[in-house]
Amino acid sequence: MSVTVKESYQMPPGPADKCDLHTTEESFYRVADLLQEYGDVSCLHSAIRQSDSYLVNHPDYIKHILVNNHQNYNKGPGFERVKMLLGNGIIVSDGVFWRRQRRMIQPGFSRQIIAGMMDEVKACNRRLLERWRQKAKNNEVVDITEEMSELSLEIILRVLLAADYDRILEELGENPFAILTQDPSRDMKLVLKYRALTGIIQGIIDHRRAHPVEGEDFLSSFMAAVDKDTGEPMTDKELIDEVMTLIVAGHETSAGTLNWAWYLLAQHPAEMQELCDEVDAAGFADVPAFEQLEKLPLARQILDETLRLYPPVWLFTRKAIHDDKIGPHDIPAGTNIFITPYYLHRHPDFWQAPEAFRPERFTDEAIKARHKFVHIPFSAGPRRCIGDYFAMVEMQMHLAMVAKQISLELISPQTLALAPDVNLRSKQPFEMRLSLRP
Ligand code: HEM
């Protein structure tokens, strides 16, 4: 749909030259310049897209687009590679189909089901800690970035596929999904390799139909779900797209956040010590019970502050279906909307010393005192991340279990360089020296 701009429209300011934003390093720094020059809303004329785009960085306007008038917005551009990777899974689908899928998938993310998945999460962390304790005894250096990537991948595969994950490992002699941890770029080569794995998911679905499984992993809840209007379950193609979506969505984001969390903690010994104190005071031996996570508010604040400073999804988009308005600015139908959590989370009108790592920004009182839409690492409104609660408890469990036993010291890199792609990563992996806590 191309934009029809009427004479009477009030357009926001913006550069005269053509300008398109993508999930690239160049766009990442271009956004900073645009915000600096034009403020909270700017209009970008596209060289390659049919429509113009607005870069929006004010929480009132973001609330309007994502929540108050969300019906007027579909998912926007910028996710072409993700679409190729994920088929028509819930992250990229829209309209009636998306609503149906969300309704069918949502029950699998209930608190009760997630509590039941914590045994898998704990077991993955126990295995990690067994290895790390050995390394820590010798003060060895580990690649935290790789470790977090492998841990998060194992967790999401186990909570999705349960015993079928071990069966696949045994049958194939390796983890076919490991390509996601080995190749952080999301280029066409990876897209083709990843899509080739759909046959494995089909095999698991067929196996489950023949041998129904006990217990609840994500796949079993998706397979049991029926459309409440038609009574129909998902087709195999739909199931495959949702499974492929969850593997990617649940892996990279949590891996990235934990990687950044350890980076920040390694640089802030006082906060690291406070986390250790909190974990010690919670009164568990090695592993907190699910209910004990609530007694770890600092661990949660550290994660919220990490997600503020380094939101994995640093940019996402929408597209206006009909004309709309934010403040004095008209939004013609067809306009693309770019929202950049990275910059919103550092907006100087809403955050004091935005560059500083201060977990206390996320005490209950501090959250209440602030505009709700100035911290949106999981997005907001009906398209908010479906895995937000799972991600937070998964990451809290990891921080608590590691902080109880291990100290981490950053060895390299000495200076940070960002790699903003589909996810916001560091250019170099974080190398850290492990030691046993006294
Ligand atoms: C720190 C971890 C995570 C972050 C920062 C994150 C961030 C996001 C964001 C920003 C969106 C919405 C994008 C938009 O509005 O266009 C999203 C959507 C989504 N996320 Fe997450 N995510 C995380 C973890 C997870 C996990 C663990 C899962 C699955 C287990 C997951 C599954 C999804 C799905 C399925 C959607 C699409 C929801 C829909 O459109 O209805 N995410 N996530």
Tab-separated table of C-alpha atoms in Angstrom, residues 20 109 128 134 144 182 206 232 244 285 304 321 372 381 392 405 436-437:
chain	number	residue	atom	x	y	z
A	20	ASP	CA	15.394	3.618	5.069
A	109	PHE	CA	2.424	-19.942	28.773
A	128	LEU	CA	26.376	-25.943	33.306
A	134	GLN	CA	35.592	-27.608	37.489
A	144	ILE	CA	30.308	-16.400	28.249
A	182	GLN	CA	27.345	-21.443	15.734
A	206	ASP	CA	4.290	-37.801	13.839
A	232	GLU	CA	-10.082	-27.469	14.795
A	244	MET	CA	10.450	-22.962	14.595
A	285	ALA	CA	21.233	-24.666	49.146
A	304	ASP	CA	15.149	-5.222	33.916
A	321	ILE	CA	-3.817	0.321	8.160
A	372	LYS	CA	4.921	2.909	31.887
A	381	GLY	CA	-0.182	-4.373	23.970
A	392	MET	CA	12.221	-13.617	33.266
A	405	GLN	CA	28.602	-20.492	43.562
A	436	LEU	CA	34.641	-20.358	43.125
A	437	ARG	CA	32.936	-17.995	45.546
